[in-house]
Coordinates of C-alpha atoms and ligand atoms in Angstrom, one line a residue:
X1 CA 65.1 -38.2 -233.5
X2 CA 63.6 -34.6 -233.9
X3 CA 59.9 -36.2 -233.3
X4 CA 61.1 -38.1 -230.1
X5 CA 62.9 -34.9 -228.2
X6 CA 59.7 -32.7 -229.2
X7 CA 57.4 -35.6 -227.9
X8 CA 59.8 -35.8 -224.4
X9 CA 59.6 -32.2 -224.3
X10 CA 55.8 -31.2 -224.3
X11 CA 55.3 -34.5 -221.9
X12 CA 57.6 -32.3 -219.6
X13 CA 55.7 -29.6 -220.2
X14 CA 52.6 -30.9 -219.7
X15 CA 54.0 -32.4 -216.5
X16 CA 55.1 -28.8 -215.1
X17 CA 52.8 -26.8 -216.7
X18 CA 50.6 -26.4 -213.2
X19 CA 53.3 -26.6 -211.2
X20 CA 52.8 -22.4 -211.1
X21 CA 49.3 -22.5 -210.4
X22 CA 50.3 -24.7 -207.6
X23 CA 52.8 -22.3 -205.8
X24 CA 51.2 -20.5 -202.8
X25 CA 52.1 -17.2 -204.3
X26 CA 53.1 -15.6 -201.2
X27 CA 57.0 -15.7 -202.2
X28 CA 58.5 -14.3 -205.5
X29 CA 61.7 -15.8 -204.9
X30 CA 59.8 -19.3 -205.1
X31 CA 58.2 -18.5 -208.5
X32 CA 62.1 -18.0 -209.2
X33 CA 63.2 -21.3 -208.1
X34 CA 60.6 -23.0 -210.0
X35 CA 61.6 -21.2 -213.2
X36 CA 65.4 -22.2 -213.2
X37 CA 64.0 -26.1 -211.4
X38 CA 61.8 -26.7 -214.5
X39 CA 64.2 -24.7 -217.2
X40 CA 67.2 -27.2 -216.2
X41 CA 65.0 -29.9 -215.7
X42 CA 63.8 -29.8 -219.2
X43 CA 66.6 -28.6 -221.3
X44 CA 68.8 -30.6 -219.0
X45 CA 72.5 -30.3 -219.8
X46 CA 72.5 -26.6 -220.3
X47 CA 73.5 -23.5 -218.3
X48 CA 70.4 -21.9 -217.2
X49 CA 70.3 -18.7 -215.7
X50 CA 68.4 -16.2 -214.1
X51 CA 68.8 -12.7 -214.4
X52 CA 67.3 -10.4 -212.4
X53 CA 67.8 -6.6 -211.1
X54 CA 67.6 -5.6 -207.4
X55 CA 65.9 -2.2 -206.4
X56 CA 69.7 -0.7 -206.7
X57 CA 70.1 -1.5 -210.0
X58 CA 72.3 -4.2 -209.4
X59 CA 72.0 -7.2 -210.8
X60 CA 71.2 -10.5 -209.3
X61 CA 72.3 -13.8 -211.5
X62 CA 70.4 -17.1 -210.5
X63 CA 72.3 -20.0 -212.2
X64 CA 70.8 -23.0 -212.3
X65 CA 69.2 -24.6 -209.3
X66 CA 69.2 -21.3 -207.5
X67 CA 72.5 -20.7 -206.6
X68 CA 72.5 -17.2 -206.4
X69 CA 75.2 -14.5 -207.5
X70 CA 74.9 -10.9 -206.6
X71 CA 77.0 -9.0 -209.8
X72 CA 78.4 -5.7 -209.1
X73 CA 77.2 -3.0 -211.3
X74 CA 80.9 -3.7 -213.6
X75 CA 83.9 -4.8 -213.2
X76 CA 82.9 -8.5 -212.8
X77 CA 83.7 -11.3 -215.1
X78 CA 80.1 -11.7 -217.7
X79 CA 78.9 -8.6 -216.6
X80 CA 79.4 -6.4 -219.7
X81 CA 77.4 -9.6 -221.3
X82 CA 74.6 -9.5 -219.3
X83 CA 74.5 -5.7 -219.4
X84 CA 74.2 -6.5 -223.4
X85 CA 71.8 -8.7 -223.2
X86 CA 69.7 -6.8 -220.6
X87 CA 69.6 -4.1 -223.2
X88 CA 69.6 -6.0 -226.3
X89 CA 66.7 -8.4 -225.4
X90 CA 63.0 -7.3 -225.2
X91 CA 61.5 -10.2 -227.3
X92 CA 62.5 -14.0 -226.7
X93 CA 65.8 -14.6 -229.2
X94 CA 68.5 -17.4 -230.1
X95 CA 71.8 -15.4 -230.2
X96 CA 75.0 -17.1 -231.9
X97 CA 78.1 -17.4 -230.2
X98 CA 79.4 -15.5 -233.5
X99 CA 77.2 -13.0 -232.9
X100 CA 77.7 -12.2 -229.4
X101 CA 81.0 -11.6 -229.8
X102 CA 81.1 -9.3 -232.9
X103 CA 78.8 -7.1 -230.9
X104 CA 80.6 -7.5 -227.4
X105 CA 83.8 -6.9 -229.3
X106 CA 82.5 -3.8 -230.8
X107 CA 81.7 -2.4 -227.1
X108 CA 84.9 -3.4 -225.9
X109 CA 84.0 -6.7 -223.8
X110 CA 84.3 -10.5 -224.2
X111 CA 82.4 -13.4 -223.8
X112 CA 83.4 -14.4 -220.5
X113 CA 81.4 -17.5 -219.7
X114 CA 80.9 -20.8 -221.6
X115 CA 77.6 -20.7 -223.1
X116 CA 78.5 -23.0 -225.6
X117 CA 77.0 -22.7 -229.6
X118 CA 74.4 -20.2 -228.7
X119 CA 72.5 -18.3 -226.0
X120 CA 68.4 -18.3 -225.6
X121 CA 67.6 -15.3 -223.7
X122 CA 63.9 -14.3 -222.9
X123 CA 62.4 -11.4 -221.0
X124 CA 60.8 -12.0 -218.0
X125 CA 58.4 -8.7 -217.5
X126 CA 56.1 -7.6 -214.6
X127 CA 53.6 -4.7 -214.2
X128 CA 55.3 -2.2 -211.9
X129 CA 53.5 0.8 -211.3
X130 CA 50.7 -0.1 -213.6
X131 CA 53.2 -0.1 -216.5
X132 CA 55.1 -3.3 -218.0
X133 CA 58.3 -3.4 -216.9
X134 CA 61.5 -6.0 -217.6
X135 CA 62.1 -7.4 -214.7
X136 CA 64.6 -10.0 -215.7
X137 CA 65.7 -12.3 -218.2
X138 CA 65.9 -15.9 -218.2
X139 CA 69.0 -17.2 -220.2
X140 CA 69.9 -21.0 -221.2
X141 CA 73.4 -21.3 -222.7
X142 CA 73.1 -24.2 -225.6
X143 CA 75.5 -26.5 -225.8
X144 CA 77.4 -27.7 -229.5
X145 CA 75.7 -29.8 -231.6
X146 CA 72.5 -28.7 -230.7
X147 CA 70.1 -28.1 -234.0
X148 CA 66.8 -27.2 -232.1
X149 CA 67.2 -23.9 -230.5
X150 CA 63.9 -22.5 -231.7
X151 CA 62.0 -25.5 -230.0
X152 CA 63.9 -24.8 -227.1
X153 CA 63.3 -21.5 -227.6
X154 CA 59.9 -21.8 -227.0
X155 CA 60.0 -24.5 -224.3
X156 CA 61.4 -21.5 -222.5
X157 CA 58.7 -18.7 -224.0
X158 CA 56.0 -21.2 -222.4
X159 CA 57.6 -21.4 -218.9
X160 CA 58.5 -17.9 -218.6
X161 CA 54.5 -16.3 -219.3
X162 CA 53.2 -19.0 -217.1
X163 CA 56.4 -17.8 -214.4
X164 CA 55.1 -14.2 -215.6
X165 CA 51.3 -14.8 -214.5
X166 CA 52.9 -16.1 -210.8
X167 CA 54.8 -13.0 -210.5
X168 CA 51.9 -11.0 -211.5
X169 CA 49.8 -12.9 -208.6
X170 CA 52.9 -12.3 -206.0
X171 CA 53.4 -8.8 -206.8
X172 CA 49.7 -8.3 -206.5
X173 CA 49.3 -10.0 -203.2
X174 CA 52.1 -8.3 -202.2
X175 CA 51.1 -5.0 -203.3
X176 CA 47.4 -5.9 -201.5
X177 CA 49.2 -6.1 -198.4
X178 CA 51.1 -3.0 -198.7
X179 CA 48.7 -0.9 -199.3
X180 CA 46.2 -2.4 -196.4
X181 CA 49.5 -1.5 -194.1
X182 CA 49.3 1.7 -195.2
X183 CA 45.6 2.1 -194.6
X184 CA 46.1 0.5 -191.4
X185 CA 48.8 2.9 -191.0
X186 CA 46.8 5.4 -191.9
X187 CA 44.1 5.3 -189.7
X188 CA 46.2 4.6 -186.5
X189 CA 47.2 8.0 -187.5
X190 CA 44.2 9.5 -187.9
X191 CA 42.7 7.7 -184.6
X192 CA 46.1 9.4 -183.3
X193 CA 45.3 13.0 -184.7
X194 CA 41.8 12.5 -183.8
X195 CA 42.5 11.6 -179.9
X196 CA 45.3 14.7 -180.1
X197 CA 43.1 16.9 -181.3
X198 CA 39.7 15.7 -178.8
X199 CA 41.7 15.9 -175.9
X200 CA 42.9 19.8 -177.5
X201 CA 39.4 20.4 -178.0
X202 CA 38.3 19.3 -174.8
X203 CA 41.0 21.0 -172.6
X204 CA 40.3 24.5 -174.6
X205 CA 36.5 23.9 -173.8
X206 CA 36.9 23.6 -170.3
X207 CA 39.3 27.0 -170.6
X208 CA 37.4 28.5 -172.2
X209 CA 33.9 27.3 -169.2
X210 CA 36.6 28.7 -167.2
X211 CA 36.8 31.4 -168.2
X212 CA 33.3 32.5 -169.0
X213 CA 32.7 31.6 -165.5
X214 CA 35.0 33.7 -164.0
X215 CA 33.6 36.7 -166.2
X216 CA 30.3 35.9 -165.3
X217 CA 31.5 36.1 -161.6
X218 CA 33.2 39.1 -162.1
X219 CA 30.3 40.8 -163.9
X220 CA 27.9 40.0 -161.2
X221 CA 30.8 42.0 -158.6
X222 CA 30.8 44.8 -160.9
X223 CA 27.0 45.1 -161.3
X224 CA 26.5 44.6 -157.4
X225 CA 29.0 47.3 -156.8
X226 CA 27.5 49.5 -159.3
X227 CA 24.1 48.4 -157.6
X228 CA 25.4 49.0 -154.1
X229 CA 27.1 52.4 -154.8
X230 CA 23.9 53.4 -156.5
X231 CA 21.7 52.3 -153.9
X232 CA 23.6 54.6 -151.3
X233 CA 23.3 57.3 -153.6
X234 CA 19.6 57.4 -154.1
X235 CA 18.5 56.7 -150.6
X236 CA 21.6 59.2 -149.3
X237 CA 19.4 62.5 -151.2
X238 CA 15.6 61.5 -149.4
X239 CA 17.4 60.2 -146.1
X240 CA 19.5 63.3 -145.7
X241 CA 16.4 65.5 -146.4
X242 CA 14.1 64.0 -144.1
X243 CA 17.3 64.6 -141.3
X244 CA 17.5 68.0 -141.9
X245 CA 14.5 68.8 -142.1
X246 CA 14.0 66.9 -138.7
X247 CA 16.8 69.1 -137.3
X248 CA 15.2 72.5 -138.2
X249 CA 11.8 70.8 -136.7
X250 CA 14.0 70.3 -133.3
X251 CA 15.1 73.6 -133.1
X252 CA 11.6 75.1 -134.0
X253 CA 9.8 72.9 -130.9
X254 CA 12.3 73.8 -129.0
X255 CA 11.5 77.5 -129.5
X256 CA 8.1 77.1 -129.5
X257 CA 9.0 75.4 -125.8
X258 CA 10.9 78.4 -124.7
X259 CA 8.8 80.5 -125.8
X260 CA 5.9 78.7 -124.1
X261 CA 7.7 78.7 -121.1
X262 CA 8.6 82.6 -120.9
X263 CA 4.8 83.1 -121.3
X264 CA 5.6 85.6 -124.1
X265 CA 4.0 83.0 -126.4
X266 CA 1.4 85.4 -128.7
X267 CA -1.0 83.7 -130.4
X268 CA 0.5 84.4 -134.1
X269 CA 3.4 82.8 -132.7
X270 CA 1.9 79.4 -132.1
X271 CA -0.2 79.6 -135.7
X272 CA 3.1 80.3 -137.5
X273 CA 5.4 77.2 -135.9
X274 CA 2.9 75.5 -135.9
X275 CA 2.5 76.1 -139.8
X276 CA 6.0 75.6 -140.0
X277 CA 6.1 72.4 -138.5
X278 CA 3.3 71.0 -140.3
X279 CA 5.0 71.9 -143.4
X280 CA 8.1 70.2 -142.3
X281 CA 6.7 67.2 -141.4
X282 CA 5.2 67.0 -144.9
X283 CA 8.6 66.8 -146.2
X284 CA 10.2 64.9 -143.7
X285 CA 7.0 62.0 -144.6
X286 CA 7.4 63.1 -148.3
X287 CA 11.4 61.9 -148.4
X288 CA 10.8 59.2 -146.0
X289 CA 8.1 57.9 -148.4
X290 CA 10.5 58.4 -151.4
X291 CA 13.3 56.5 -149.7
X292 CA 10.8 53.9 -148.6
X293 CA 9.9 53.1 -152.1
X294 CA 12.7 52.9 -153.6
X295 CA 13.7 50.0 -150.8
X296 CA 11.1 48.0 -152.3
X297 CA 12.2 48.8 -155.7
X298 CA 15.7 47.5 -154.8
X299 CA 14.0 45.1 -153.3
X300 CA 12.9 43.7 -157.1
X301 CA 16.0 44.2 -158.2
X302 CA 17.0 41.4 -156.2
X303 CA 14.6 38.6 -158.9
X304 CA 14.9 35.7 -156.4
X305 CA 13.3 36.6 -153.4
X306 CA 9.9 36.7 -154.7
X307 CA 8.5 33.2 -153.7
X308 CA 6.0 32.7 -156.3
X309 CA 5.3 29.9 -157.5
X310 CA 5.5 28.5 -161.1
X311 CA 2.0 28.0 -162.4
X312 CA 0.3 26.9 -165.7
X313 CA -1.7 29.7 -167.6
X314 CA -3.1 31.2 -170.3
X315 CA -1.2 33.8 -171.9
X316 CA -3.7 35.9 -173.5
X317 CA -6.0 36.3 -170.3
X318 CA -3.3 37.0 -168.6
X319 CA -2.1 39.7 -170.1
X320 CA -6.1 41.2 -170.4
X321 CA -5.6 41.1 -166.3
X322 CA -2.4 43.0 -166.4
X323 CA -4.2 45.6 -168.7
X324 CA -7.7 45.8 -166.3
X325 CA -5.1 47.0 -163.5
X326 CA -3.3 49.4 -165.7
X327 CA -6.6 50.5 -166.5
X328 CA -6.9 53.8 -164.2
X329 CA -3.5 55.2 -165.5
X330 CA -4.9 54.8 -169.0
X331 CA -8.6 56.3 -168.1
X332 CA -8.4 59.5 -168.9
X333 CA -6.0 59.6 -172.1
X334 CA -6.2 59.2 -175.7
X335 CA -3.5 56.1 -175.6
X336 CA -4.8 52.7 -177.1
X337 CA -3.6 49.4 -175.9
X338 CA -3.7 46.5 -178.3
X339 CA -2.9 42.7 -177.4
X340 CA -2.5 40.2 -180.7
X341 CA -2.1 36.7 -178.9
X342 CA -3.6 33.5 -179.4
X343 CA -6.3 31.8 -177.0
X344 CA -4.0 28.4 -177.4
X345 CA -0.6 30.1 -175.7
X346 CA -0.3 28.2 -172.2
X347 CA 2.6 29.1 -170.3
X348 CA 4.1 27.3 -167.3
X349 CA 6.1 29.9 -165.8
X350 CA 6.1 32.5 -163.1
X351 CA 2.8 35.0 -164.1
X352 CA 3.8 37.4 -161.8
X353 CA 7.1 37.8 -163.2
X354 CA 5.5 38.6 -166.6
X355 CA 3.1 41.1 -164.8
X356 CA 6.0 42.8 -163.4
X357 CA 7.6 43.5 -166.9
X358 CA 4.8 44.5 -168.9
X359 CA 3.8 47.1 -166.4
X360 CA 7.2 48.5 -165.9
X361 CA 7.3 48.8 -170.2
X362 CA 3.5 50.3 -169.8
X363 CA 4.7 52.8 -167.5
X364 CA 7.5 53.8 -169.7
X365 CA 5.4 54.2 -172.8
X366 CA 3.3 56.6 -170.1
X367 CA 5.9 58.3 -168.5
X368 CA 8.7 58.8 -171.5
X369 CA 7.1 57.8 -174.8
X370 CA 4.2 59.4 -174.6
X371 CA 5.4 62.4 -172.5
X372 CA 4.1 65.8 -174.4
X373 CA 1.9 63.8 -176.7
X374 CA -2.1 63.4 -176.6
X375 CA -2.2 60.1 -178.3
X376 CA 0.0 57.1 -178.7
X377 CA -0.6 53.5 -179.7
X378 CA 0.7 50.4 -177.9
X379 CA 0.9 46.8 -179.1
X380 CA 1.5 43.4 -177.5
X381 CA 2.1 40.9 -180.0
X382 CA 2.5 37.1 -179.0
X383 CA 3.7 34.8 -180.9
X384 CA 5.2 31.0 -180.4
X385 CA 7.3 28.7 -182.5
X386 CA 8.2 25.3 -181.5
X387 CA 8.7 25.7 -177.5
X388 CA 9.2 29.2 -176.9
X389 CA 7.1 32.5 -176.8
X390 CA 8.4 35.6 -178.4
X391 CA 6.7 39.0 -177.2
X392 CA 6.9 42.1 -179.2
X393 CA 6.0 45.4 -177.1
X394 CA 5.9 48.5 -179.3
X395 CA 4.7 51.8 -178.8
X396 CA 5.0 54.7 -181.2
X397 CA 6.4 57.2 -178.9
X398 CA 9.2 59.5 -178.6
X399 CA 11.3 56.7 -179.0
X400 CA 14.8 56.8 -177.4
X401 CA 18.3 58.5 -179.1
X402 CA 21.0 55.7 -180.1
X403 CA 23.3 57.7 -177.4
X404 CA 21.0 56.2 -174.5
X405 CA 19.8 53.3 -176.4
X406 CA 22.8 51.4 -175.1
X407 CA 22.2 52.7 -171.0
X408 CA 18.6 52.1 -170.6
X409 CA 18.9 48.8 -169.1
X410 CA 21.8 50.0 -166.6
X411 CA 20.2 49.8 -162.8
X412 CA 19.8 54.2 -162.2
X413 CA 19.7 55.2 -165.6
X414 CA 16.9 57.1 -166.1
X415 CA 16.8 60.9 -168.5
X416 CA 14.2 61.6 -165.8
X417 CA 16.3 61.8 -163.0
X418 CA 14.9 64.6 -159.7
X419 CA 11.1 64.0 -161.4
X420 CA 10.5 60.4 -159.0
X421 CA 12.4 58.4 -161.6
X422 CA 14.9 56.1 -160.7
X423 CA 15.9 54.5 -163.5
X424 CA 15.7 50.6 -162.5
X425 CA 12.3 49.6 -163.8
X426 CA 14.0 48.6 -167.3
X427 CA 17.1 46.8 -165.0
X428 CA 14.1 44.8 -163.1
X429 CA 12.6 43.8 -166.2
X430 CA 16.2 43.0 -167.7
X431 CA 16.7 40.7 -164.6
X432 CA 13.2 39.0 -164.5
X433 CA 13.2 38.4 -168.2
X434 CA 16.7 36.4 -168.3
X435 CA 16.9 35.1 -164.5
X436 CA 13.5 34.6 -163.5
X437 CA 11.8 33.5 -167.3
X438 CA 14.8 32.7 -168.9
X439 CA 14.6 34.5 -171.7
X440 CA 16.7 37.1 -173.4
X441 CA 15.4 40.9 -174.5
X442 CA 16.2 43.5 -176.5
X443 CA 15.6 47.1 -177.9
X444 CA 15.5 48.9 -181.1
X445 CA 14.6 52.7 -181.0
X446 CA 14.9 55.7 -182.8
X447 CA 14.7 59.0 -181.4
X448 CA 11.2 60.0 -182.5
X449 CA 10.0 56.7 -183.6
X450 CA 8.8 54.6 -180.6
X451 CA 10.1 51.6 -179.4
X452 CA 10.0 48.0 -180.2
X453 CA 11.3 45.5 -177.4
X454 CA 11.6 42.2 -178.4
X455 CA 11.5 39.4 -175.4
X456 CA 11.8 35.6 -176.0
X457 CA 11.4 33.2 -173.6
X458 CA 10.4 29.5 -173.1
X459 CA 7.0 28.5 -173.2
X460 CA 7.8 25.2 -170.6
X461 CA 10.5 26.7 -167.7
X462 CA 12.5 24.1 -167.2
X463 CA 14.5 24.6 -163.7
X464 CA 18.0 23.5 -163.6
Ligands
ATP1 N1 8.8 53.6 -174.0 C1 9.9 54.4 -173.8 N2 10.0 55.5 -174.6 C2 11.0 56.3 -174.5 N3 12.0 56.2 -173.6 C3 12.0 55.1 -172.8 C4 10.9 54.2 -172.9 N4 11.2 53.2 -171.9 C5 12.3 53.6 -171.3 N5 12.8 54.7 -171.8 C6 14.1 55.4 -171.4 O1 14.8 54.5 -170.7 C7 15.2 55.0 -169.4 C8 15.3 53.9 -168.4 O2 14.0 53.4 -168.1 P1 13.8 52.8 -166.7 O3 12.4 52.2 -166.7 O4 14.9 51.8 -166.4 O5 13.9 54.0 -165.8 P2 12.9 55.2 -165.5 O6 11.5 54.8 -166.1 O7 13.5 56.4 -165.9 O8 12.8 55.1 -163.9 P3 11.9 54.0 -163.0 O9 11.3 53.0 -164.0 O10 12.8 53.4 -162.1 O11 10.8 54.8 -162.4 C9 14.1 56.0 -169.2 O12 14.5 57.0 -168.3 C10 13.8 56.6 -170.6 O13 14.8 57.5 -170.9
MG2 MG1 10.6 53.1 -165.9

């Protein structure tokens, strides 16, 4: 008898024991189903039941062939009974009736469903959160007369770990999925943020193009007013001059006329007007001369007229040139020029604009660094890195006071103002070196200790 129902039994077993790996593994509640099919299938004319929590807490009984009954958290018939046995049971047991209800009295409850002699209960766990979890507990009720409950016992210990390994597949799946939502949800976010913060980016640029532009225009008003108003200025003082001294030559022809006229013209008359108007025709071509060159110095100011072309040559030659036609200032003094450049330096650029700015920094060095001082040293140094040229010019002057250093650059700044000077030969350099060579420049100084300007430019002008 006991050989025949244990030979019945594991040819069910074996029967079912692939029906798990056959599920598809997408559903849970299917691994579920199968559980209580096979359990009541097998250990046929017993109560079998699922029990099983929901994410509340509440539990969900499965009886059978799935019928499926939602328990309230208490007050329903069986519930303190499954609440015991969801407690009591962490390893697979065969209760007694007896037993059941000592213990249920003892809480205050009764055995409120017919499960017969005794009650198999096993635990049905899961990982959850990477730590093993009960997630519910299968239950077959065994009827009277029934002397293999450990057999049975482990007919249901079998089904429930292969159930268990199903679940675990499910819950991973699932878990698989969830987490590639997220990413998914993730990164539509982040494309989102990225997009947001682009188009932020983007807008501020343009702003802040804007912006720059509208400072660049308004500096270019501000220096061509200054220009303007200075320009009046300095040809007002040599303009006005040459009128009055025009005037006073008027008046003295006119004498000299009158004079000729009355025939009481002595000859020490005509010697002295005639002295006096030589002389003020000297200043009148003296002023006019003045205001004449300073034209042509504004003239400069103005980088883009000059229509030379851009040419290819070599630096170091070049510059030699520019010293050759310095060379009668130099003549007769004790100032040395040196040039450090290398044979291999080819330019394409605009020659005379580099001409232009190393004599206007030559005739400084002349003029205010080596004013009062019978020797003086000046070096050109050349040097190139990758595709642009970096000049230093240094002499070792008088050097200029960190008050001015700031100024010197400003068109009419000059500390030699009413001796010729008119303080644009630094602004024309300033303009040829970024406007017409692209190129920035700058100076250091100390009073006393000469003065190092430091020009960059590129060795290929590109125009734009
Ligand atoms: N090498 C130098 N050493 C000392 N001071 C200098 C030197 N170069 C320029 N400066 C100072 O900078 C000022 C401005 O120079 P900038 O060439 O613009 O005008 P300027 O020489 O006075 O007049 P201009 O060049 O129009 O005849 C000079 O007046 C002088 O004070
Ligand atoms: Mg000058």
């Amino acid at each position: 008898m006991r050989e025949q129902y244990i030979h019945r039994l594991l040819n069910m077993l074996n029967y079912y024991s692939d029906t798990f790996a056959r599920l598809p593994l997408t559903d849970v509640e299917e691994v579920y189903a199968t559980i209580l099919a096979q359990l009541s299938s097998i250990l046929r004319y017993r109560v079998c039941m699922l029990l099983l929590k929901d994410h509340n807490g509440s539990f969900i009984l499965r009886v059978n062939e799935g019928s499926k009954v939602d328990l309230p958290a208490s007050g329903h018939a069986g519930h303190g009974m499954l609440e015991y046995l969801w407690h009591r049971v962490d390893m697979a047991l065969v209760i007694a009736r007896s037993t059941l209800e000592a213990d249920l009295l003892q809480a205050g409850q009764q055995v409120e469903m017919d499960i017969g002699e005794s009650l198999i209960a096993v635990p049905l766990k899961a990982i959850v959160n990477y730590r093993e979890t009960q997630i519910g507990l299968v239950i077959a009720a065994q009827p009277y007369g029934n002397h293999e409950p450990d057999i049975d016992k482990q007919i249901m210990e079998v089904i429930t770990s292969l159930a268990m390994g199903a679940i675990a597949s499910c819950t991973e799946l699932a878990e698989r999925k969830r987490v590639e939502a997220e990413l998914t949800r993730y990164r539509d976010h982040l494309k989102e943020l990225v997009d947001e913060r682009t188009q932020e980016l983007s807008q501020a640029l343009e702003e802040l193009r804007t912006t720059q532009h509208q400072l660049v225009e308004s500096a270019k008003m501000a220096s061509l007013g200054e220009l303007v108003a200075g320009v009046a200025h300095e040809i007002n003082t040599p303009v006005g001059v040459a009128v009055t001294a025009t005037s006073s030559l008027h008046t003295r022809a006119q004498k000299l006329e009158e004079l000729y006229k009355s025939g009481a013209m002595k000859r020490s008359h005509l010697e002295e007007h005639l002295k006096a108007l030589g002389e003020g025709c000297q200043i009148v071509l003296n002023n006019l001369q003045r205001a004449s060159n300073l034209v042509r110095s504004f003239k400069e100011v103005a980088v883009d007229q000059s229509s030379e072309q851009k040419r290819t040559f070599a630096l170091k030659g070049y510059l030699e040139e520019i010293l050759t036609s310095m060379q009668p200032k130099f003549k007769r003094t004790k100032y040395h020029i040196s040039i450090s450049c290398d044979e291999n330096i080819i330019l394409l650029s605009y020659p005379g604009a580099i001409a232009q700015v190393v004599t206007n920094l030559l005739m400084n060095s002349l003029i205010h660094g080596f004013e009062n001082r019978e020797e003086g040293r000046i070096s050109i140094e050349a040097k190139t890195d990758l595709n642009s040229l970096t000049l230093h010019y240094h002499d070792d002057g008088n050097g200029v006071s960190s008050d001015i250093l700031p100024k010197i650059f400003n068109p009419f700044f000059t500390s030699k103002r009413g001796s010729g000077s008119s303080g644009l030969g630094l602004h024309i350099v300033y303009n040829l070196v970024t406007q017409k060579l692209k190129g920035t420049i700058r100076c250091e100084s100390t009073a006393g200790h000469g003065v190092l300007f430091i020009i960059s430019m590129p060795l290929e002008r590109v125009e734009e």
